[in-house]
CSV table of C-alpha atoms and ligand atoms in Angstrom, one decimal:
chain,number,residue,atom,x,y,z
A,1,MET,CA,173.9,144.9,157.7
A,2,LYS,CA,172.7,142.5,155.0
A,3,VAL,CA,173.2,143.9,151.5
A,4,ALA,CA,171.9,142.6,148.2
A,5,ILE,CA,173.2,143.7,144.8
A,6,VAL,CA,170.8,143.3,141.8
A,7,GLY,CA,172.5,142.5,138.5
A,8,GLY,CA,175.1,140.0,137.1
A,9,GLY,CA,177.6,142.0,135.0
A,10,GLY,CA,181.0,143.5,135.5
A,11,ARG,CA,179.6,146.6,137.0
A,12,GLU,CA,177.8,144.6,139.7
A,13,HIS,CA,180.9,142.5,140.4
A,14,ALA,CA,182.9,145.8,140.9
A,15,ILE,CA,180.2,147.2,143.2
A,16,ALA,CA,180.2,143.9,145.2
A,17,HIS,CA,184.0,144.0,145.4
A,18,SER,CA,183.9,147.5,147.0
A,19,ILE,CA,180.9,146.8,149.3
A,20,SER,CA,182.4,143.6,150.5
A,21,LYS,CA,185.2,145.7,152.0
A,22,SER,CA,182.9,147.9,154.0
A,23,PRO,CA,182.8,147.2,157.8
A,24,LEU,CA,179.1,148.0,157.6
A,25,CYS,CA,178.4,144.9,155.4
A,26,LYS,CA,178.0,141.7,157.4
A,27,LYS,CA,176.5,139.5,154.6
A,28,LEU,CA,176.4,140.1,150.8
A,29,TYR,CA,174.1,138.7,148.2
A,30,CYS,CA,174.3,139.1,144.4
A,31,ILE,CA,171.1,138.6,142.4
A,32,PRO,CA,171.9,136.8,140.2
A,33,GLY,CA,175.7,137.6,140.3
A,34,ASN,CA,178.3,135.7,138.2
A,35,ALA,CA,181.2,133.3,138.7
A,36,GLY,CA,183.3,136.2,140.0
A,37,SER,CA,180.9,137.3,142.7
A,38,LEU,CA,180.8,133.8,144.1
A,39,SER,CA,184.0,134.3,146.1
A,40,ILE,CA,182.7,137.4,147.9
A,41,ALA,CA,178.9,137.0,148.0
A,42,GLU,CA,176.2,134.4,147.9
A,43,ASN,CA,174.6,134.3,144.4
A,44,ILE,CA,170.8,134.0,144.3
A,45,PRO,CA,169.4,132.6,141.1
A,46,ILE,CA,166.7,135.2,140.5
A,47,SER,CA,166.7,137.4,137.3
A,48,ALA,CA,167.5,141.1,137.8
A,49,GLU,CA,164.2,141.8,135.9
A,50,ASP,CA,162.1,139.7,138.3
A,51,ILE,CA,161.0,142.6,140.6
A,52,ASN,CA,158.4,140.6,142.6
A,53,GLY,CA,160.8,137.7,143.0
A,54,ILE,CA,163.5,140.1,144.3
A,55,VAL,CA,161.2,141.9,146.7
A,56,GLU,CA,160.0,138.5,148.1
A,57,PHE,CA,163.5,137.2,148.5
A,58,CYS,CA,164.6,140.4,150.3
A,59,LYS,CA,161.6,140.2,152.7
A,60,GLU,CA,162.3,136.6,153.5
A,61,GLU,CA,166.0,137.1,154.1
A,62,THR,CA,165.4,140.4,155.9
A,63,ILE,CA,167.8,142.3,153.7
A,64,ASP,CA,168.6,145.7,155.0
A,65,TYR,CA,169.7,147.4,151.8
A,66,VAL,CA,169.5,146.7,148.1
A,67,VAL,CA,171.8,148.2,145.5
A,68,ILE,CA,170.4,148.2,141.9
A,69,GLY,CA,172.9,147.9,139.1
A,70,PRO,CA,171.0,147.8,135.7
A,71,GLU,CA,168.6,150.3,134.2
A,72,ASN,CA,165.7,148.0,133.4
A,73,PRO,CA,164.5,147.2,136.9
A,74,LEU,CA,165.0,150.8,137.9
A,75,ALA,CA,162.9,152.0,135.0
A,76,GLU,CA,160.2,149.4,136.0
A,77,GLY,CA,160.1,150.8,139.5
A,78,ILE,CA,162.1,148.3,141.6
A,79,VAL,CA,163.1,151.0,144.2
A,80,ASP,CA,159.4,152.0,144.6
A,81,GLU,CA,158.4,148.4,145.2
A,82,LEU,CA,161.2,147.7,147.7
A,83,ASN,CA,160.4,150.9,149.6
A,84,LYS,CA,156.7,149.9,149.7
A,85,ALA,CA,157.9,146.6,151.3
A,86,GLY,CA,159.8,148.7,153.9
A,87,ILE,CA,163.2,147.9,152.4
A,88,LYS,CA,165.8,150.6,151.7
A,89,ALA,CA,167.4,150.7,148.2
A,90,PHE,CA,170.1,152.6,146.3
A,91,GLY,CA,168.8,154.1,143.1
A,92,PRO,CA,166.2,156.4,141.7
A,93,THR,CA,162.4,155.8,141.7
A,94,LYS,CA,160.6,154.9,138.5
A,95,LYS,CA,159.6,158.6,138.0
A,96,ALA,CA,163.2,159.8,138.4
A,97,ALA,CA,164.6,156.9,136.2
A,98,ARG,CA,162.7,158.5,133.2
A,99,ILE,CA,165.9,160.5,132.8
A,100,GLU,CA,167.3,157.3,131.2
A,101,ALA,CA,164.1,155.5,130.2
A,102,SER,CA,162.7,158.2,127.9
A,103,LYS,CA,165.0,160.1,125.6
A,104,SER,CA,162.1,162.5,124.6
A,105,PHE,CA,161.4,163.2,128.3
A,106,THR,CA,165.1,163.9,128.8
A,107,LYS,CA,165.6,166.2,125.7
A,108,ASN,CA,162.5,168.3,126.7
A,109,PHE,CA,163.8,168.4,130.3
A,110,LEU,CA,167.3,169.5,129.1
A,111,LYS,CA,165.7,172.3,127.0
A,112,LYS,CA,163.4,173.4,129.9
A,113,TYR,CA,166.3,173.7,132.3
A,114,ASN,CA,168.7,175.2,129.8
A,115,ILE,CA,171.2,172.4,130.0
A,116,PRO,CA,173.5,172.2,126.9
A,117,THR,CA,172.6,169.4,124.4
A,118,ALA,CA,172.2,168.8,120.7
A,119,GLU,CA,169.3,170.5,118.8
A,120,TYR,CA,166.5,168.1,118.3
A,121,GLU,CA,162.8,167.3,117.5
A,122,VAL,CA,160.6,164.5,118.8
A,123,PHE,CA,158.4,162.6,116.4
A,124,GLU,CA,155.6,160.0,116.6
A,125,ASP,CA,155.1,159.8,112.9
A,126,PHE,CA,157.4,158.3,110.2
A,127,ASN,CA,156.6,160.8,107.5
A,128,LYS,CA,157.1,163.9,109.6
A,129,ALA,CA,160.4,162.5,111.0
A,130,LYS,CA,161.6,161.7,107.4
A,131,GLU,CA,160.7,165.2,106.3
A,132,TYR,CA,162.8,166.7,109.1
A,133,VAL,CA,165.8,164.4,108.3
A,134,VAL,CA,165.6,165.5,104.6
A,135,LYS,CA,165.4,169.2,105.6
A,136,LYS,CA,168.3,169.0,108.1
A,137,GLY,CA,170.6,166.7,106.0
A,138,ALA,CA,173.3,164.3,107.3
A,139,PRO,CA,175.2,163.6,109.5
A,140,ILE,CA,172.2,163.3,111.8
A,141,VAL,CA,171.3,161.1,114.8
A,142,VAL,CA,168.2,159.0,115.2
A,143,LYS,CA,167.3,157.7,118.7
A,144,ALA,CA,164.4,155.4,119.7
A,145,ASP,CA,162.8,157.0,122.8
A,146,GLY,CA,162.8,154.1,125.2
A,147,LEU,CA,165.3,151.6,126.6
A,148,ALA,CA,166.9,149.5,123.8
A,149,ALA,CA,170.0,148.0,125.4
A,150,GLY,CA,172.3,150.5,123.7
A,151,LYS,CA,171.1,149.6,120.2
A,152,GLY,CA,168.5,152.3,119.7
A,153,VAL,CA,170.8,155.0,118.5
A,154,THR,CA,171.9,155.4,114.8
A,155,VAL,CA,174.6,158.0,114.0
A,156,ALA,CA,173.7,158.4,110.3
A,157,LYS,CA,176.3,159.5,107.8
A,158,SER,CA,173.7,160.0,105.0
A,159,THR,CA,170.0,160.9,104.9
A,160,GLU,CA,169.3,157.4,103.4
A,161,GLU,CA,170.9,155.8,106.5
A,162,ALA,CA,168.8,158.0,108.8
A,163,ILE,CA,165.6,157.2,106.9
A,164,LYS,CA,166.4,153.5,107.1
A,165,ALA,CA,166.8,153.8,110.9
A,166,LEU,CA,163.4,155.6,111.1
A,167,GLU,CA,161.9,152.7,109.0
A,168,GLU,CA,163.4,150.1,111.4
A,169,ILE,CA,161.8,151.9,114.4
A,170,PHE,CA,158.5,153.1,113.0
A,171,ILE,CA,157.6,150.5,110.4
A,172,ASN,CA,159.4,147.3,111.4
A,173,LYS,CA,158.9,148.2,115.1
A,174,ARG,CA,162.3,146.8,115.9
A,175,PHE,CA,162.2,148.2,119.4
A,176,GLY,CA,158.5,147.7,120.1
A,177,ASP,CA,157.0,150.3,122.4
A,178,ALA,CA,160.5,151.8,123.0
A,179,GLY,CA,160.2,153.1,119.4
A,180,LYS,CA,156.8,154.7,119.6
A,181,ARG,CA,158.6,158.0,119.7
A,182,VAL,CA,161.8,159.0,118.1
A,183,VAL,CA,164.3,161.8,118.8
A,184,VAL,CA,166.1,163.1,115.8
A,185,GLU,CA,169.1,165.3,116.7
A,186,GLU,CA,172.0,167.3,115.5
A,187,PHE,CA,175.3,165.4,115.1
A,188,LEU,CA,177.9,166.8,117.6
A,189,GLU,CA,181.5,166.3,116.7
A,190,GLY,CA,183.9,165.9,119.5
A,191,GLU,CA,185.2,163.5,122.1
A,192,GLU,CA,183.0,161.6,124.6
A,193,ALA,CA,183.4,161.3,128.4
A,194,SER,CA,181.4,159.9,131.2
A,195,PHE,CA,180.7,161.9,134.3
A,196,LEU,CA,179.0,160.2,137.2
A,197,ILE,CA,177.8,161.7,140.5
A,198,PHE,CA,176.1,160.5,143.7
A,199,SER,CA,172.9,162.4,144.5
A,200,ASP,CA,170.6,162.4,147.5
A,201,GLY,CA,168.0,164.5,145.7
A,202,ASP,CA,169.5,167.8,146.9
A,203,ASN,CA,173.3,167.4,147.3
A,204,ILE,CA,175.7,165.9,144.8
A,205,VAL,CA,179.1,164.3,145.2
A,206,PRO,CA,181.0,163.9,141.9
A,207,MET,CA,183.1,160.9,141.0
A,208,ILE,CA,186.3,161.0,138.9
A,209,ALA,CA,185.6,161.3,135.2
A,210,ALA,CA,185.9,158.2,132.9
A,211,GLN,CA,186.0,157.4,129.2
A,212,ASP,CA,184.3,154.5,127.6
A,213,HIS,CA,185.1,152.8,124.3
A,214,LYS,CA,181.8,151.8,122.7
A,215,PRO,CA,182.7,150.4,119.2
A,216,VAL,CA,183.8,146.8,119.1
A,217,PHE,CA,187.0,147.2,117.1
A,218,ASP,CA,190.2,149.3,117.5
A,219,ASN,CA,190.1,152.9,116.3
A,220,ASP,CA,186.4,153.0,117.1
A,221,GLU,CA,185.4,150.8,114.2
A,222,GLY,CA,182.5,148.4,114.0
A,223,PRO,CA,179.2,148.3,115.7
A,224,ASN,CA,178.5,149.9,119.1
A,225,THR,CA,178.6,147.6,122.2
A,226,GLY,CA,177.8,148.2,125.8
A,227,GLY,CA,181.5,149.3,126.2
A,228,MET,CA,184.8,147.5,125.4
A,229,GLY,CA,186.9,149.3,127.9
A,230,ALA,CA,187.3,152.3,130.1
A,231,TYR,CA,189.8,154.3,132.1
A,232,ALA,CA,189.7,156.8,135.0
A,233,PRO,CA,190.4,159.5,135.8
A,234,ALA,CA,190.0,160.7,132.2
A,235,PRO,CA,192.3,163.7,131.7
A,236,ILE,CA,190.1,165.2,129.0
A,237,ILE,CA,188.0,166.5,132.0
A,238,ASN,CA,190.3,169.1,133.5
A,239,ASP,CA,189.4,171.1,136.6
A,240,THR,CA,187.8,173.9,134.6
A,241,LEU,CA,185.6,171.5,132.6
A,242,LYS,CA,184.8,169.6,135.8
A,243,GLU,CA,183.5,172.7,137.5
A,244,ARG,CA,181.4,173.6,134.4
A,245,ILE,CA,179.9,170.1,134.2
A,246,ILE,CA,179.0,170.3,137.9
A,247,ASN,CA,177.4,173.7,137.7
A,248,GLU,CA,176.0,173.9,134.1
A,249,ILE,CA,174.8,170.3,133.9
A,250,MET,CA,174.7,168.1,137.1
A,251,LEU,CA,173.3,170.6,139.6
A,252,LYS,CA,170.8,171.9,137.1
A,253,ALA,CA,169.6,168.4,136.4
A,254,ILE,CA,169.3,167.4,140.1
A,255,ASN,CA,167.5,170.7,140.9
A,256,GLY,CA,165.3,170.3,137.8
A,257,LEU,CA,164.2,166.8,138.7
A,258,LYS,CA,163.3,167.9,142.2
A,259,ASN,CA,161.3,170.7,140.6
A,260,GLU,CA,159.5,168.2,138.4
A,261,GLY,CA,158.4,166.2,141.5
A,262,ALA,CA,160.9,163.4,140.9
A,263,PRO,CA,163.8,164.0,143.3
A,264,TYR,CA,166.8,162.0,142.1
A,265,LYS,CA,168.7,159.6,144.5
A,266,GLY,CA,171.4,157.3,143.4
A,267,VAL,CA,174.0,157.6,140.7
A,268,LEU,CA,173.3,160.0,137.8
A,269,TYR,CA,175.6,159.3,134.8
A,270,ALA,CA,176.0,161.9,132.1
A,271,GLY,CA,177.2,160.8,128.7
A,272,LEU,CA,178.9,163.9,127.5
A,273,MET,CA,180.3,165.2,124.2
A,274,ILE,CA,183.1,167.6,124.6
A,275,LYS,CA,183.1,169.9,121.6
A,276,ASP,CA,185.4,172.9,121.3
A,277,ASN,CA,186.0,172.5,125.1
A,278,ASN,CA,182.3,172.8,125.9
A,279,PRO,CA,180.3,169.9,127.5
A,280,TYR,CA,177.0,168.8,125.9
A,281,VAL,CA,174.7,166.0,127.3
A,282,LEU,CA,174.3,163.1,124.9
A,283,GLU,CA,172.3,161.1,127.4
A,284,PHE,CA,171.7,160.5,131.1
A,285,ASN,CA,171.8,157.1,132.6
A,286,CYS,CA,170.0,156.4,135.9
A,287,ARG,CA,172.8,154.1,137.3
A,288,PHE,CA,176.5,153.3,137.3
A,289,GLY,CA,178.2,152.9,133.8
A,290,ASP,CA,179.5,149.5,132.6
A,291,PRO,CA,182.5,149.3,132.1
A,292,GLU,CA,183.2,152.8,133.6
A,293,THR,CA,182.5,151.6,137.1
A,294,GLN,CA,185.1,148.9,136.8
A,295,ALA,CA,187.7,151.6,136.3
A,296,ILE,CA,186.2,154.2,138.8
A,297,LEU,CA,185.5,152.1,141.9
A,298,PRO,CA,188.9,150.5,142.4
A,299,LEU,CA,190.3,154.0,142.9
A,300,LEU,CA,187.7,154.9,145.5
A,301,GLU,CA,189.3,154.9,149.0
A,302,SER,CA,186.1,155.9,150.8
A,303,ASP,CA,183.5,153.3,152.0
A,304,LEU,CA,181.2,152.9,149.0
A,305,LEU,CA,178.4,151.5,151.2
A,306,GLU,CA,178.5,154.5,153.5
A,307,VAL,CA,178.3,156.9,150.5
A,308,MET,CA,175.3,154.9,149.1
A,309,LEU,CA,173.5,155.0,152.4
A,310,ALA,CA,174.1,158.8,152.6
A,311,SER,CA,172.5,159.1,149.2
A,312,THR,CA,169.4,157.2,150.4
A,313,GLU,CA,169.2,159.0,153.7
A,314,GLY,CA,169.7,162.5,152.2
A,315,THR,CA,173.0,163.2,154.0
A,316,LEU,CA,175.5,163.4,151.1
A,317,ASN,CA,176.5,166.8,152.3
A,318,SER,CA,178.5,165.1,155.1
A,319,ILE,CA,180.5,163.0,152.5
A,320,ASN,CA,183.9,163.9,151.1
A,321,LEU,CA,185.1,161.2,148.7
A,322,LYS,CA,188.8,160.1,148.8
A,323,TRP,CA,190.4,158.8,145.7
A,324,LYS,CA,193.7,156.9,145.1
A,325,ASP,CA,196.2,159.1,143.3
A,326,SER,CA,196.4,156.6,140.5
A,327,TYR,CA,194.9,155.6,137.1
A,328,ALA,CA,192.8,152.5,136.4
A,329,VAL,CA,192.6,151.0,132.9
A,330,CYS,CA,189.9,148.4,132.3
A,331,VAL,CA,190.0,146.2,129.2
A,332,VAL,CA,186.9,144.2,128.4
A,333,ILE,CA,187.4,140.7,127.0
A,334,SER,CA,184.3,139.7,124.9
A,335,SER,CA,183.1,136.6,123.1
A,336,GLY,CA,184.1,136.6,119.4
A,337,GLY,CA,181.2,137.9,117.4
A,338,TYR,CA,179.7,140.1,120.1
A,339,PRO,CA,177.7,142.4,119.8
A,340,LEU,CA,176.1,140.2,117.1
A,341,LYS,CA,176.1,136.4,117.3
A,342,TYR,CA,178.5,134.6,119.7
A,343,GLU,CA,178.9,131.2,121.4
A,344,LYS,CA,178.6,130.5,125.1
A,345,ASN,CA,179.8,127.8,127.5
A,346,ILE,CA,183.4,128.1,126.5
A,347,PRO,CA,185.9,127.2,129.3
A,348,ILE,CA,188.2,130.1,130.4
A,349,GLU,CA,191.8,129.4,131.2
A,350,GLY,CA,194.4,131.4,133.2
A,351,LEU,CA,192.3,133.3,135.7
A,352,THR,CA,194.2,132.0,138.7
A,353,GLU,CA,197.6,133.1,137.4
A,354,VAL,CA,196.2,136.6,136.8
A,355,GLN,CA,194.5,136.9,140.2
A,356,ASN,CA,197.9,136.6,141.8
A,357,LEU,CA,199.4,139.6,140.0
A,358,ASP,CA,199.8,142.9,141.9
A,359,ASP,CA,197.7,145.9,140.9
A,360,ILE,CA,195.4,143.7,138.8
A,361,ILE,CA,191.7,143.0,139.5
A,362,ILE,CA,189.5,140.8,137.4
A,363,PHE,CA,185.8,141.6,137.4
A,364,HIS,CA,183.7,138.9,135.8
A,365,ALA,CA,180.7,139.8,133.5
A,366,GLY,CA,179.3,137.0,131.3
A,367,THR,CA,180.7,134.0,133.3
A,368,LYS,CA,179.2,131.1,135.2
A,369,MET,CA,180.6,128.3,137.3
A,370,GLN,CA,179.7,124.8,136.2
A,371,ASN,CA,181.2,121.6,137.8
A,372,GLY,CA,184.0,123.6,139.2
A,373,LYS,CA,184.9,125.2,135.8
A,374,ILE,CA,184.4,128.8,134.8
A,375,LEU,CA,182.6,129.1,131.5
A,376,THR,CA,181.6,132.0,129.3
A,377,SER,CA,177.9,132.9,129.5
A,378,GLY,CA,177.5,136.3,127.7
A,379,GLY,CA,178.9,138.8,125.2
A,380,ARG,CA,181.1,140.7,127.5
A,381,VAL,CA,183.0,138.1,129.6
A,382,LEU,CA,185.7,139.6,131.7
A,383,ASN,CA,187.1,143.0,132.7
A,384,VAL,CA,190.8,143.2,133.3
A,385,VAL,CA,191.6,146.2,135.5
A,386,ALA,CA,195.1,147.5,136.1
A,387,ILE,CA,196.1,150.3,138.5
A,388,ASP,CA,199.2,152.4,138.5
A,389,LYS,CA,200.3,155.9,139.4
A,390,GLU,CA,201.4,156.3,135.8
A,391,PHE,CA,198.8,156.0,133.1
A,392,LYS,CA,201.1,154.2,130.6
A,393,LYS,CA,202.1,151.6,133.2
A,394,ALA,CA,198.4,150.9,134.1
A,395,GLN,CA,197.7,150.4,130.4
A,396,GLN,CA,200.8,148.1,129.9
A,397,LYS,CA,199.9,146.1,133.0
A,398,ALA,CA,196.4,145.4,131.8
A,399,TYR,CA,197.6,144.2,128.4
A,400,GLU,CA,200.4,142.1,130.0
A,401,ALA,CA,197.8,140.4,132.3
A,402,ILE,CA,195.4,139.7,129.4
A,403,LYS,CA,198.2,137.6,127.8
A,404,LEU,CA,197.7,135.0,130.5
A,405,ILE,CA,193.9,134.6,129.9
A,406,HIS,CA,192.6,132.4,127.2
A,407,PHE,CA,189.3,131.1,125.8
A,408,ASP,CA,188.3,130.1,122.3
A,409,LYS,CA,187.4,133.1,120.1
A,410,MET,CA,188.1,135.7,122.8
A,411,HIS,CA,188.3,139.3,121.6
A,412,TYR,CA,189.5,142.5,123.1
A,413,ARG,CA,190.5,146.0,121.8
A,414,LYS,CA,194.2,146.7,121.8
A,415,ASP,CA,193.8,150.5,122.1
A,416,ILE,CA,191.9,151.1,125.3
A,417,GLY,CA,193.2,154.3,126.8
A,418,ASN,CA,195.1,155.6,123.8
A,419,LYS,CA,192.9,158.8,123.6
A,420,ALA,CA,194.2,159.8,127.1
A,421,TYR,CA,197.8,160.6,125.9
A,422,LYS,CA,197.0,163.9,124.2
A,423,TYR,CA,195.9,165.3,127.6
A,424,LEU,CA,198.6,163.8,129.8
B,1,AMP,P1,173.3,157.6,123.5
B,1,AMP,O1,172.7,156.3,123.9
B,1,AMP,O2,172.3,158.7,123.4
B,1,AMP,O3,174.5,158.1,124.4
B,1,AMP,O4,174.0,157.4,122.1
B,1,AMP,C1,174.9,156.3,121.9
B,1,AMP,C2,176.1,156.8,121.2
B,1,AMP,O5,175.8,157.4,120.0
B,1,AMP,C3,176.9,157.9,122.0
B,1,AMP,O6,177.8,157.3,122.9
B,1,AMP,C4,177.6,158.6,120.9
B,1,AMP,O7,178.8,157.9,120.5
B,1,AMP,C5,176.6,158.6,119.7
B,1,AMP,N1,175.8,159.8,119.7
B,1,AMP,C6,174.6,160.0,120.4
B,1,AMP,N2,174.1,161.2,120.1
B,1,AMP,C7,175.0,161.8,119.4
B,1,AMP,C8,175.1,163.1,118.8
B,1,AMP,N3,174.1,164.1,118.9
B,1,AMP,N4,176.2,163.4,118.0
B,1,AMP,C9,177.2,162.5,117.8
B,1,AMP,N5,177.2,161.3,118.3
B,1,AMP,C10,176.1,160.9,119.1
B,2,LIG,N1,179.2,152.3,129.2
B,2,LIG,C1,177.9,152.8,128.8
B,2,LIG,C2,176.8,152.6,129.7
B,2,LIG,O1,177.0,152.1,130.8
B,2,LIG,O2,175.7,153.0,129.4
């Protein structure tokens, strides 16, 4: 079949890498893709946000199946539009994607279905939100309701900081309509983990757990990013916790969404806080995580395309995922200055040497090919993924491989995976 992947980041390169190995895939397109996807797919220069453009392209090229990477087109209803045009797609409908697109919807949903999460209130008014912050005191968390590219959340250490965040959202309208509503919630202290499942609306198939590293600098310092590295499986999620997450969170969410008239198909990603060995939902995402996917998918031995098709067709109960008995560590290399200001169009050296190493995969993110040279084109540039049966060796191999790569002002965290050791 002809398959198209929407998106151009590291997550989409990782998805493309897995799908390209499926015997079911005869031709692969990435919309728009990056310099990495060029060697396994045809890149189509249409923006991932241009839903009409994508639907038209897929009709013209008679694409059989479209896999959506990022949240924005999902929240805007790309799956509904593709389906209307008679094209099958992997991912939730607009209605089901509210689980990521509206934090107030999700918090109310979690409460209704008795799924553990931080205590909260929803506000549409600055003064009422401020009063609540003063009453509750710090630390406290302020979240813009809508999609804000990972920048809408402030974990405030003081009431002043929380009030400033409220001012930014309500008065300065930093996030536009995404900040019409605000969730203010209790601060949960613990360690985070990412738990992703495939769902077909009724049945679920869990993936191995992963752990992201959101702050830009070592020891979780500096501003939050989309994610500076990940590893899988994350040993913080032991078998007991895994069973509890499936029964107390994921199944309840999938059944709840069905009950709300929004059956959920695709990948459901729970961002969890593990506090005193109990899992709490911090957020749901309506798609694969980035960079978690770059650590999870290289360990999947089953045919990814077959699993995705089963999610779309409602036959996930026939799927049993097989995983490599290994660990994957993914270190993100970013442009210096990211997530704030950074330069683009910087030549990247050393990629060919790294590609020849065993147990190393490079997934591109913000890269482009120009006159035969690979240049930086975004904040997160490359993902270096290393695989080994021993966690420590996977981590070492990733950092050894990075030494061979160079571009001006490149940055990466030196401590990706360190949190795993206390559970190994
Ligand atoms: P979210 O987009 O809701 O996952 O929030 C982004 C990040 O903010 C999370 O990955 C956590 O690091 C942090 N965070 C969100 N909510 C809370 C909370 N209730 N308590 C502590 N940290 C939080
Ligand atoms: N790594 C966090 C996310 O994908 O939202």
